[in-house]
Coordinates of C-alpha atoms in Angstrom, one line a residue:
M1 CA -13.7 -12.5 -8.6
A2 CA -14.5 -11.0 -11.6
I3 CA -12.3 -11.1 -14.9
L4 CA -11.5 -8.1 -15.5
Q5 CA -13.7 -6.4 -17.9
E6 CA -13.0 -3.1 -19.7
D7 CA -16.1 -0.3 -19.1
N8 CA -16.2 2.3 -21.2
S9 CA -19.6 3.2 -20.1
Y10 CA -18.4 5.5 -17.4
T11 CA -18.3 9.1 -17.1
H12 CA -15.9 9.9 -14.6
I13 CA -13.3 8.8 -12.4
I14 CA -12.6 9.5 -9.0
A15 CA -9.3 8.3 -8.1
I16 CA -8.8 7.2 -3.8
D17 CA -5.0 7.7 -1.8
F18 CA -5.4 6.2 1.4
G19 CA -2.1 6.8 2.7
T20 CA -0.6 6.5 6.0
G21 CA -0.1 10.1 7.3
A22 CA -2.2 11.9 4.9
S23 CA -5.3 11.6 2.7
G24 CA -6.7 12.7 -1.0
Y25 CA -8.3 12.0 -3.7
A26 CA -8.2 13.8 -7.3
I27 CA -11.3 14.0 -10.0
T28 CA -11.0 13.4 -13.7
P29 CA -13.1 13.2 -16.9
K30 CA -13.3 10.7 -18.8
L31 CA -10.7 11.5 -21.6
M32 CA -11.5 12.8 -24.4
E33 CA -10.2 11.7 -28.3
S34 CA -6.8 13.3 -28.3
G35 CA -7.7 15.7 -25.1
K36 CA -4.7 16.1 -22.5
P37 CA -6.0 15.4 -19.1
R38 CA -7.3 17.6 -16.9
I39 CA -6.8 15.9 -13.8
E40 CA -7.9 18.4 -10.1
V41 CA -6.8 16.9 -6.0
F42 CA -8.7 17.6 -3.6
N43 CA -7.9 18.0 0.1
P44 CA -11.4 16.6 2.3
C45 CA -11.2 18.3 4.5
D46 CA -11.1 21.4 2.7
D47 CA -11.7 21.2 -1.3
T48 CA -9.7 24.8 -1.8
D49 CA -6.7 22.5 -0.3
D50 CA -4.9 21.0 -3.5
Q51 CA -2.7 18.8 -1.1
K52 CA -3.9 15.8 1.1
T53 CA -5.0 16.0 4.8
I54 CA -4.2 14.2 8.0
T55 CA -5.2 10.6 8.0
A56 CA -6.7 10.2 11.5
I57 CA -10.3 9.6 12.0
L58 CA -12.8 9.8 15.6
F59 CA -15.2 8.1 16.3
D60 CA -18.2 8.9 19.9
D61 CA -17.4 6.6 22.5
N62 CA -20.6 4.2 21.0
F63 CA -18.6 3.9 17.6
K64 CA -20.4 6.2 15.2
F65 CA -17.8 7.9 13.4
L66 CA -17.5 12.1 13.7
A67 CA -15.0 13.1 11.7
F68 CA -11.8 13.2 9.1
G69 CA -8.7 14.4 8.9
S70 CA -7.8 17.6 10.5
Q71 CA -10.9 17.7 11.7
A72 CA -10.4 14.4 13.0
L73 CA -8.0 15.9 15.4
Q74 CA -9.2 19.7 16.2
E75 CA -13.1 17.4 16.9
Y76 CA -11.1 15.6 19.8
A77 CA -8.8 18.0 21.7
E78 CA -11.8 19.6 21.9
M79 CA -13.6 16.9 23.6
I80 CA -10.7 16.1 25.7
D81 CA -11.1 19.5 26.8
D82 CA -14.9 19.0 27.8
G83 CA -13.9 16.4 29.7
E84 CA -15.7 14.2 27.3
S85 CA -13.7 11.2 25.1
G86 CA -14.3 9.2 21.6
L87 CA -12.0 7.2 20.1
L88 CA -9.0 8.7 17.7
F89 CA -7.4 6.3 15.2
Q90 CA -3.9 7.8 13.5
T91 CA -0.8 5.6 11.6
Y92 CA -4.2 3.6 11.6
K93 CA -3.0 1.9 7.7
M94 CA -0.2 -0.5 9.5
H95 CA -2.4 -2.5 11.2
L96 CA -3.4 -3.8 8.1
L97 CA 0.4 -4.1 6.9
H98 CA -0.3 -6.5 9.5
L99 CA -3.2 -8.5 9.4
H100 CA -4.9 -6.7 12.4
S101 CA -8.4 -7.8 12.9
N102 CA -8.8 -4.2 15.6
A103 CA -6.9 -0.5 15.1
V104 CA -5.8 0.7 18.1
A105 CA -6.8 4.0 19.5
V106 CA -4.4 7.2 21.0
D107 CA -6.2 6.7 24.5
G108 CA -5.6 2.1 23.8
R109 CA -9.1 1.8 23.4
E110 CA -10.3 -0.8 20.2
M111 CA -12.6 -1.1 17.4
P112 CA -13.1 -3.4 14.4
L113 CA -10.4 -2.7 11.5
M114 CA -13.1 -3.0 8.8
T115 CA -14.8 -0.3 9.8
V116 CA -12.1 1.4 11.7
I117 CA -10.8 1.8 7.9
S118 CA -14.6 1.4 5.7
E119 CA -15.6 4.9 7.1
T120 CA -13.0 6.4 6.2
L121 CA -12.9 5.3 2.7
K122 CA -16.9 6.2 2.9
Y123 CA -16.2 10.0 3.8
I124 CA -13.6 10.9 1.5
A125 CA -15.6 8.8 -1.9
E126 CA -18.6 11.0 0.0
K127 CA -16.6 14.4 -0.2
A128 CA -15.9 13.3 -3.7
L129 CA -19.0 12.9 -5.0
Q130 CA -19.9 16.1 -3.5
K131 CA -17.2 17.8 -5.2
L132 CA -18.0 16.6 -8.7
S133 CA -21.8 17.4 -7.8
E134 CA -20.8 20.8 -7.6
Q135 CA -18.4 20.5 -10.4
V136 CA -21.1 19.0 -13.4
G137 CA -24.6 18.9 -11.0
K138 CA -26.5 15.2 -11.0
V139 CA -24.2 12.7 -10.4
V140 CA -25.2 9.0 -11.1
K141 CA -22.9 6.7 -9.0
T142 CA -22.9 4.4 -11.4
K143 CA -21.0 6.2 -14.4
I144 CA -17.7 6.9 -11.4
K145 CA -14.8 4.5 -11.8
W146 CA -13.4 4.6 -9.0
V147 CA -10.0 3.9 -8.4
L148 CA -7.7 3.1 -4.5
T149 CA -4.5 2.7 -4.5
V150 CA -2.1 0.5 -2.2
P151 CA 1.4 -0.3 -1.6
A152 CA 2.9 -2.5 -4.0
L153 CA 4.1 -4.3 -0.8
W154 CA 0.7 -5.7 -0.2
S155 CA -0.7 -8.7 -0.6
E156 CA -2.9 -10.2 -2.0
E157 CA -5.4 -10.5 1.4
H158 CA -4.2 -7.4 1.9
K159 CA -5.9 -6.1 -1.7
Q160 CA -9.1 -7.8 -1.1
F161 CA -9.1 -6.8 2.3
M162 CA -9.7 -2.7 1.1
R163 CA -12.1 -4.4 -1.7
R164 CA -15.0 -5.2 1.1
A165 CA -13.8 -2.6 2.6
C166 CA -14.9 -0.8 -0.3
V167 CA -18.0 -2.4 -0.4
E168 CA -18.5 -2.2 3.3
G169 CA -18.4 2.2 2.6
G170 CA -20.9 1.7 -0.4
I171 CA -18.6 2.9 -2.7
I172 CA -19.3 -0.1 -4.8
E173 CA -22.2 -3.0 -4.1
N174 CA -19.9 -6.2 -4.1
L175 CA -16.4 -7.8 -5.0
N176 CA -17.2 -8.1 -8.6
S177 CA -18.2 -4.3 -9.6
S178 CA -16.3 -3.6 -12.5
N179 CA -16.0 -0.2 -11.3
L180 CA -13.6 -0.2 -8.9
L181 CA -10.0 -0.1 -10.1
L182 CA -6.7 -1.1 -7.6
C183 CA -3.7 1.7 -8.9
L184 CA -0.2 -0.1 -7.0
E185 CA 1.4 3.2 -5.6
P186 CA 4.5 3.4 -7.0
E187 CA 3.2 2.4 -10.1
G188 CA 0.8 5.2 -10.6
A189 CA 3.5 7.8 -10.0
S190 CA 5.5 6.3 -12.4
I191 CA 2.3 6.8 -14.7
S192 CA 2.5 10.6 -13.6
V193 CA 5.9 11.5 -13.0
R194 CA 6.2 11.4 -17.6
E195 CA 3.0 13.1 -17.5
D196 CA 3.6 16.2 -14.6
A197 CA 7.7 16.4 -15.9
E198 CA 9.8 19.6 -17.3
E199 CA 9.5 19.0 -21.0
A200 CA 13.2 19.2 -21.2
V201 CA 13.3 16.6 -19.0
R202 CA 9.9 14.3 -20.5
Q203 CA 11.9 15.0 -23.9
E204 CA 14.6 12.5 -22.1
I205 CA 12.9 10.2 -21.0
S206 CA 12.8 8.3 -24.0
K207 CA 11.5 4.6 -25.4
E208 CA 14.0 1.6 -23.9
S209 CA 14.7 4.7 -21.0
V210 CA 15.1 2.4 -17.5
V211 CA 13.0 4.4 -14.6
M212 CA 13.0 4.1 -10.0
V213 CA 10.4 5.2 -8.8
L214 CA 10.9 5.6 -5.3
D215 CA 8.1 6.0 -3.8
C216 CA 8.4 7.5 -0.1
G217 CA 5.5 8.0 2.4
G218 CA 4.3 7.3 5.8
G219 CA 4.1 4.0 6.8
T220 CA 6.3 2.0 3.6
V221 CA 8.4 2.7 0.8
D222 CA 7.8 1.0 -2.1
I223 CA 9.9 0.8 -4.8
T224 CA 9.4 -0.3 -8.8
I225 CA 11.8 -0.1 -11.8
H226 CA 10.2 0.3 -15.6
K227 CA 11.3 -0.2 -19.0
L228 CA 9.8 2.5 -21.1
L229 CA 8.0 1.2 -24.3
C230 CA 7.2 4.5 -25.7
E231 CA 8.7 8.0 -26.9
P232 CA 8.1 11.0 -25.3
D233 CA 5.3 12.1 -27.5
E234 CA 3.8 9.0 -27.0
K235 CA 1.1 7.3 -25.2
F236 CA 2.7 5.9 -21.9
I237 CA 3.3 2.2 -21.7
C238 CA 5.9 0.4 -19.7
E239 CA 6.6 -2.6 -18.6
E240 CA 7.9 -3.9 -14.9
L241 CA 11.3 -5.2 -14.6
L242 CA 12.0 -6.0 -11.8
P243 CA 9.9 -7.1 -9.2
S244 CA 8.3 -3.9 -6.9
S245 CA 10.2 -4.1 -3.5
G246 CA 11.0 -1.6 -0.8
G247 CA 10.1 -2.1 3.0
C248 CA 7.0 -1.5 4.8
E249 CA 7.9 -0.2 7.9
W250 CA 10.6 2.4 6.6
G251 CA 8.3 5.3 5.9
S252 CA 8.8 9.3 7.4
K253 CA 5.5 7.9 10.9
F254 CA 8.4 5.5 12.0
V255 CA 11.0 8.9 12.5
D256 CA 8.4 9.5 14.9
V257 CA 9.0 6.2 16.2
Y258 CA 12.1 6.7 16.2
F259 CA 12.1 10.5 17.9
E260 CA 9.2 8.9 21.1
E261 CA 12.3 6.8 21.7
F262 CA 14.4 9.8 22.7
L263 CA 11.3 10.6 24.5
K264 CA 10.8 7.5 26.7
E265 CA 15.1 8.3 27.4
F266 CA 14.7 11.7 28.2
F267 CA 11.3 12.5 30.2
G268 CA 12.4 8.6 32.3
E269 CA 10.1 5.7 33.4
E270 CA 7.4 8.4 35.2
L271 CA 7.2 11.4 32.9
Y272 CA 6.9 9.4 30.0
E273 CA 3.9 7.6 31.1
A274 CA 2.5 11.0 32.0
Y275 CA 3.5 11.7 27.6
N276 CA 1.4 9.3 26.7
K277 CA -1.9 9.5 29.2
N278 CA -1.6 13.2 28.3
A279 CA -2.9 12.9 24.6
V280 CA -4.2 15.9 23.2
G281 CA -0.8 17.0 24.8
R282 CA 1.4 14.2 22.3
L283 CA -0.4 15.2 19.3
D284 CA 0.7 18.5 19.6
I285 CA 4.1 17.6 20.5
L286 CA 4.4 15.1 17.7
K287 CA 2.6 17.6 15.6
H288 CA 5.1 20.4 16.2
F289 CA 7.9 17.8 16.0
E290 CA 6.5 16.9 12.4
M291 CA 7.4 21.2 11.0
L292 CA 11.4 20.5 12.7
K293 CA 11.2 17.1 10.6
R294 CA 9.7 17.8 7.6
K295 CA 12.4 20.8 7.3
F296 CA 15.4 19.8 9.2
C297 CA 18.6 18.7 7.1
P298 CA 22.0 18.5 8.9
G299 CA 24.5 21.8 7.5
V300 CA 21.7 24.0 7.1
E301 CA 21.6 27.0 9.8
E302 CA 18.1 26.3 11.5
R303 CA 17.4 25.3 15.1
S304 CA 15.8 22.4 15.8
R305 CA 13.3 24.2 18.2
L306 CA 11.3 21.7 20.5
Q307 CA 8.2 23.1 22.1
L308 CA 7.1 20.6 25.6
S309 CA 5.2 23.6 26.6
Y310 CA 1.9 21.2 25.8
M311 CA 3.3 19.1 28.9
G312 CA 1.4 21.9 31.4
E313 CA 1.7 21.2 35.3
Y314 CA 4.1 17.6 34.4
L315 CA 7.4 19.5 33.1
T316 CA 8.3 22.8 35.0
A317 CA 11.2 25.0 34.0
K318 CA 13.5 23.4 36.7
K319 CA 12.4 19.5 36.4
L320 CA 13.2 20.1 32.6
G321 CA 16.2 21.5 33.4
E322 CA 16.9 18.9 35.7
L323 CA 16.6 16.8 32.9
V324 CA 18.4 18.4 30.2
K325 CA 21.5 17.7 32.2
T326 CA 20.7 14.2 33.5
Y327 CA 20.6 13.5 29.6
N328 CA 23.8 15.8 28.8
S329 CA 25.7 13.8 30.9
T330 CA 25.2 10.0 29.3
H331 CA 25.7 11.0 26.4
P332 CA 28.7 12.6 23.3
Q333 CA 28.3 16.1 23.4
E334 CA 27.3 15.9 19.8
F335 CA 23.4 14.7 21.1
A336 CA 24.0 16.7 23.9
V337 CA 20.5 18.6 24.6
K338 CA 20.2 22.7 25.1
Q339 CA 16.9 24.3 27.6
R340 CA 15.3 27.4 25.7
G341 CA 13.2 29.8 27.9
T342 CA 11.0 27.7 30.0
S343 CA 9.8 25.2 28.1
S344 CA 12.0 24.7 24.8
L345 CA 14.5 22.5 23.9
D346 CA 17.0 22.7 20.9
L347 CA 18.0 19.0 19.8
P348 CA 21.1 19.1 18.0
P349 CA 21.3 17.2 14.6
A350 CA 23.5 14.7 15.4
L351 CA 20.3 14.3 17.3
M352 CA 17.8 14.8 14.6
S353 CA 19.5 12.8 12.3
S354 CA 19.9 9.7 14.5
F355 CA 16.4 9.7 13.8
F356 CA 16.4 9.2 10.1
Q357 CA 19.3 7.9 9.5
P358 CA 18.3 3.8 10.5
L359 CA 15.2 4.3 7.3
F360 CA 17.2 5.6 5.3
E361 CA 20.3 3.1 5.4
N362 CA 17.4 0.3 5.2
I363 CA 16.6 2.5 1.8
K364 CA 19.8 3.5 0.4
S365 CA 21.0 -0.3 1.0
K366 CA 17.9 -1.4 -1.5
V367 CA 18.0 0.9 -3.6
E368 CA 21.8 -0.1 -4.0
Q369 CA 20.6 -3.7 -4.2
L370 CA 18.3 -3.0 -7.6
V371 CA 20.7 -1.2 -9.4
S372 CA 22.6 -4.0 -9.7
Q373 CA 19.5 -6.2 -10.7
V374 CA 19.0 -3.7 -13.0
E375 CA 23.0 -3.8 -14.7
A376 CA 22.9 -7.9 -13.8
K377 CA 20.0 -7.4 -17.0
A378 CA 22.6 -4.8 -19.1
E379 CA 20.5 -1.8 -18.9
Q380 CA 21.0 1.0 -17.4
L381 CA 19.1 3.3 -14.2
K382 CA 18.7 6.9 -16.5
Y383 CA 16.5 8.5 -13.5
I384 CA 15.3 8.3 -10.0
F385 CA 11.7 9.9 -8.9
M386 CA 10.9 10.1 -5.5
V387 CA 7.7 11.0 -5.2
G388 CA 5.2 10.4 -1.8
G389 CA 4.9 12.6 1.4
F390 CA 8.7 11.8 2.4
S391 CA 10.4 12.3 -0.6
E392 CA 9.6 16.1 0.8
S393 CA 12.2 15.8 2.9
P394 CA 15.8 18.3 1.9
F395 CA 17.6 15.4 4.0
L396 CA 16.1 11.8 2.5
K397 CA 16.7 13.6 -0.8
S398 CA 20.2 15.2 -0.2
E399 CA 21.3 11.4 1.2
I400 CA 19.8 9.8 -2.4
K401 CA 21.6 12.4 -4.6
K402 CA 24.8 12.6 -3.0
R403 CA 24.5 7.6 -3.2
F404 CA 22.8 7.5 -6.2
E405 CA 23.9 10.7 -8.7
K406 CA 26.1 10.2 -11.4
D407 CA 26.9 11.4 -14.9
G408 CA 23.2 9.2 -16.8
L409 CA 21.1 9.0 -13.5
A410 CA 20.1 12.0 -12.2
V411 CA 17.5 11.8 -9.0
L412 CA 14.5 14.0 -9.7
V413 CA 11.7 15.2 -7.6
P414 CA 8.6 16.4 -9.2
R415 CA 7.5 19.8 -8.1
R416 CA 4.2 18.5 -5.4
P417 CA 6.2 14.5 -5.1
Q418 CA 2.9 13.7 -1.9
V419 CA 0.3 13.9 -5.3
S420 CA 2.1 12.0 -7.5
V421 CA 0.8 9.2 -6.5
V422 CA -3.8 10.1 -6.6
R423 CA -2.6 11.5 -10.0
G424 CA -1.5 8.6 -11.4
A425 CA -4.3 6.6 -9.9
C426 CA -6.3 9.6 -11.9
L427 CA -4.1 8.8 -15.7
F428 CA -4.7 4.6 -14.2
G429 CA -7.8 4.1 -13.9
L430 CA -7.9 6.5 -18.1
D431 CA -5.6 3.2 -19.4
P432 CA -5.6 0.1 -17.4
H433 CA -3.5 -0.9 -20.0
S434 CA -0.2 1.0 -19.3
I435 CA 2.4 -1.4 -18.1
T436 CA 2.3 -4.0 -20.4
S437 CA 3.5 -6.9 -17.8
R438 CA 4.2 -7.0 -13.9
I439 CA 7.1 -9.7 -12.5
A440 CA 4.9 -12.2 -10.4
K441 CA 6.1 -11.5 -6.8
K442 CA 4.1 -15.8 -6.1
T443 CA 4.2 -18.7 -7.4
Y444 CA 0.7 -19.8 -7.8
G445 CA -0.8 -22.5 -8.1
I446 CA -3.8 -25.3 -7.0
N447 CA -4.0 -28.8 -5.1
T448 CA -4.9 -31.4 -7.5
L449 CA -3.3 -35.5 -8.0
T450 CA -1.7 -36.4 -10.4
T451 CA -0.6 -40.0 -11.7
F452 CA 1.8 -42.3 -9.1
D453 CA 5.0 -42.1 -10.2
P454 CA 7.6 -44.2 -7.9
E455 CA 10.9 -42.5 -9.1
K456 CA 9.7 -39.2 -9.2
H457 CA 7.1 -39.1 -6.1
P458 CA 7.8 -40.0 -2.1
E459 CA 5.7 -43.3 -1.0
T460 CA 4.4 -41.3 1.6
K461 CA 2.0 -39.1 -1.3
R462 CA 0.2 -42.1 -2.4
V463 CA -3.2 -42.5 -2.3
T464 CA -5.2 -45.3 -3.7
I465 CA -8.7 -44.4 -5.8
E466 CA -11.3 -46.6 -7.3
G467 CA -8.1 -49.0 -7.3
E468 CA -5.1 -46.8 -9.2
D469 CA -2.3 -45.1 -7.3
F470 CA -2.4 -40.9 -7.1
C471 CA 0.3 -38.8 -5.6
E472 CA -1.6 -36.3 -3.8
D473 CA -0.9 -32.6 -2.1
V474 CA 0.6 -32.2 -5.7
F475 CA 1.2 -28.2 -5.9
D476 CA 0.2 -27.3 -9.9
A477 CA 1.9 -23.8 -10.3
F478 CA 0.0 -21.7 -12.8
V479 CA 2.4 -18.8 -12.7
R480 CA 6.0 -18.8 -11.0
S481 CA 7.6 -16.0 -9.2
G482 CA 10.5 -14.1 -11.5
D483 CA 8.2 -14.8 -14.3
S484 CA 7.0 -11.3 -16.4
V485 CA 3.4 -11.8 -17.3
G486 CA 1.6 -9.9 -19.2
A487 CA -1.5 -7.7 -18.0
E488 CA -4.2 -9.4 -20.6
E489 CA -1.9 -12.6 -20.0
V490 CA -4.3 -15.0 -19.2
H491 CA -3.4 -19.2 -18.4
T492 CA -6.3 -22.2 -18.6
K493 CA -5.8 -25.8 -17.4
T494 CA -8.7 -28.5 -17.3
Y495 CA -9.2 -30.6 -14.3
C496 CA -10.7 -33.7 -14.2
P497 CA -12.5 -35.5 -11.2
V498 CA -10.6 -39.0 -10.4
R499 CA -13.8 -40.2 -8.3
S500 CA -16.2 -41.5 -11.0
R501 CA -19.1 -40.0 -9.1
Q502 CA -17.8 -37.8 -7.8
T503 CA -20.3 -34.3 -9.1
V504 CA -18.6 -31.0 -7.3
M505 CA -14.6 -30.4 -8.2
R506 CA -13.4 -28.5 -5.3
I507 CA -10.3 -26.2 -6.4
I508 CA -7.9 -25.2 -3.6
F509 CA -5.7 -21.6 -4.6
Y510 CA -1.9 -21.9 -3.0
C511 CA 1.2 -19.1 -3.3
T512 CA 4.5 -19.0 -2.4
E513 CA 7.3 -17.4 -2.7
S514 CA 9.2 -19.9 -3.7
R515 CA 10.3 -20.4 -7.5
D516 CA 10.4 -24.3 -7.2
V517 CA 7.8 -26.0 -5.2
D518 CA 6.3 -29.5 -5.7
F519 CA 4.0 -30.0 -2.8
V520 CA 1.2 -28.0 -1.0
D521 CA 2.2 -29.2 2.2
E522 CA 6.2 -27.4 1.7
E523 CA 6.9 -25.3 4.7
T524 CA 6.0 -21.5 2.3
V525 CA 3.4 -22.5 1.0
E526 CA 0.1 -20.8 2.0
K527 CA -3.4 -21.6 0.5
L528 CA -5.2 -18.2 -0.1
G529 CA -8.5 -18.7 -1.2
E530 CA -10.8 -21.7 -2.4
L531 CA -14.1 -22.3 -5.2
T532 CA -16.4 -25.3 -5.9
T533 CA -18.7 -25.9 -8.6
D534 CA -21.0 -28.6 -9.8
I535 CA -19.2 -30.9 -12.9
G536 CA -22.8 -33.4 -13.7
R537 CA -24.6 -36.1 -12.0
T538 CA -23.4 -39.8 -11.2
F539 CA -24.0 -41.6 -14.5
Q540 CA -21.9 -38.8 -16.1
S541 CA -17.9 -40.0 -17.4
V542 CA -15.5 -38.5 -15.9
E543 CA -14.5 -37.1 -19.0
D544 CA -17.4 -35.6 -19.3
K545 CA -16.8 -34.4 -15.9
T546 CA -13.8 -31.5 -17.3
V547 CA -14.0 -28.1 -14.8
K548 CA -11.7 -25.3 -17.5
V549 CA -10.1 -23.2 -14.1
T550 CA -8.7 -19.6 -15.7
L551 CA -6.5 -17.3 -14.4
R552 CA -5.0 -14.0 -14.6
F553 CA -2.7 -12.3 -12.9
G554 CA -1.6 -9.1 -15.0
H555 CA -3.7 -6.9 -13.3
T556 CA -3.0 -5.0 -9.8
H557 CA -6.0 -7.8 -8.9
I558 CA -5.6 -11.7 -9.7
Y559 CA -8.8 -12.6 -10.7
A560 CA -10.0 -16.8 -10.9
T561 CA -12.6 -18.5 -12.7
A562 CA -14.3 -22.2 -13.6
N563 CA -16.5 -23.8 -15.1
N564 CA -17.8 -26.7 -16.3
K565 CA -17.7 -28.6 -19.4
D566 CA -21.2 -27.7 -21.0
G567 CA -20.3 -23.8 -19.5
T568 CA -24.2 -24.5 -17.4
E569 CA -22.8 -23.3 -14.1
V570 CA -18.7 -20.2 -13.8
R571 CA -18.1 -19.5 -10.4
N572 CA -15.8 -16.5 -9.8
C573 CA -13.1 -17.4 -6.7
E574 CA -13.3 -15.3 -3.7
F575 CA -11.0 -15.2 -1.9
K576 CA -11.7 -16.2 1.4
F577 CA -9.0 -15.2 4.0
E578 CA -8.3 -15.5 7.4
V579 CA -7.4 -11.8 9.1
S580 CA -6.0 -12.4 12.5

């Protein structure tokens, strides 16, 4: 990995927001002196729409890309109607969360996850370049600064995967390309909510204000707490007050999971199997449920009427009546469903609420915990900004407001919460230093040896090299979990070889969530990556064969370099991750 370098030669920033449920991109020209950013957000499948498109991608049976977004759903339905087959993928970003090597299509077949994601990014990037060329004429690709949004909860492994996907998709030339930035999704939203706020609110977000950004997306819910270091009329600058946190499976797509658990019980084993095999019918039912989900809020007089006609001959009016009777006989009255017409089902508020509540309890519990942590630091939370597609849910908004809104703490939702992240990613691209510091989530260090001390070190760690006793497997920490790390903060340590004739030094990086760690073979410690550098010739003294290791932690990615004493060899660390 390369040390992040400032690049002022770009002409435009293109931000890509690849989401679990929806994806889009935004374009902004390089900011001129004292100018106001002009950010345009686009749907990759319809550039007349300034929202995002559904995240779905279609390949033929030979793994050749066919379509993306809403077009992928439409083409897939037409293929099935024509008796053809293809591989349609949805919610595949969640496979990356679990570091799966393959993505699973709706029909159960699999493809390499790297191919599915890199083709996604390639499609969106090409659409963005096409749109930019329509606006300005010839586009010089090397003059574009790309910003890719990633969940704050993701590890270095996930981030490195996305950089590789950008290489595979032809967006950047190599992993060391300086024209790609990763923007943590809630950080991007934090920047944009002030920029896009109503003037009255903006004036209230003054220096020393503490704000929470609650980024509720399709898969993850990311939460950041920032303390502003600027006045309303000054350039946005803030510091992270607490480590970003949240939940990896708390997003809106998991409402669908609970809904399908209901369908499994309601349909019974045989009919639910038919539902799963009827790929187009299942997609249509989920699409219809999505509309119900978006507008549902208990207490609002509006029916949640589910259309099941997509099941076709599998579900007659008579069969539906029998299912309703059976289901209601085993559930309380408030969960009773009603048949409407030949193929519709009214879902009562209590049942609809049950699809949301497990997620809401997780979200509210986490927010409550963070509010307490802010107060423990003698700070006062002033605003909770809800962003992300799930924040458009009137039910979620009402639950958060009901639990947390009080005098001195306001819960606000931007006018277009779904695009807050991608707009903020553009602003982050214009000024990557707007987040001045972050809290380290893990302890990072390398494996080294130190002189053996019988008072401190266990005998099992003693090794003798060229007549001298050393303690092996020592975890030499550069930064510890919970430390505040500045965006420009660089940590450098110098190491020398233990063998006099050594000509190569191997440096292995490790990390752990524990703050206090002694050895790299402790249970919680994970190998992060490694690099090897030449250190000189056999006849040179040990003192002449030192290596300087430098790590920069403060940005959204960890950068590492090592160089030998005479500076003739500099190694950038490309962390080698095993994706299972």
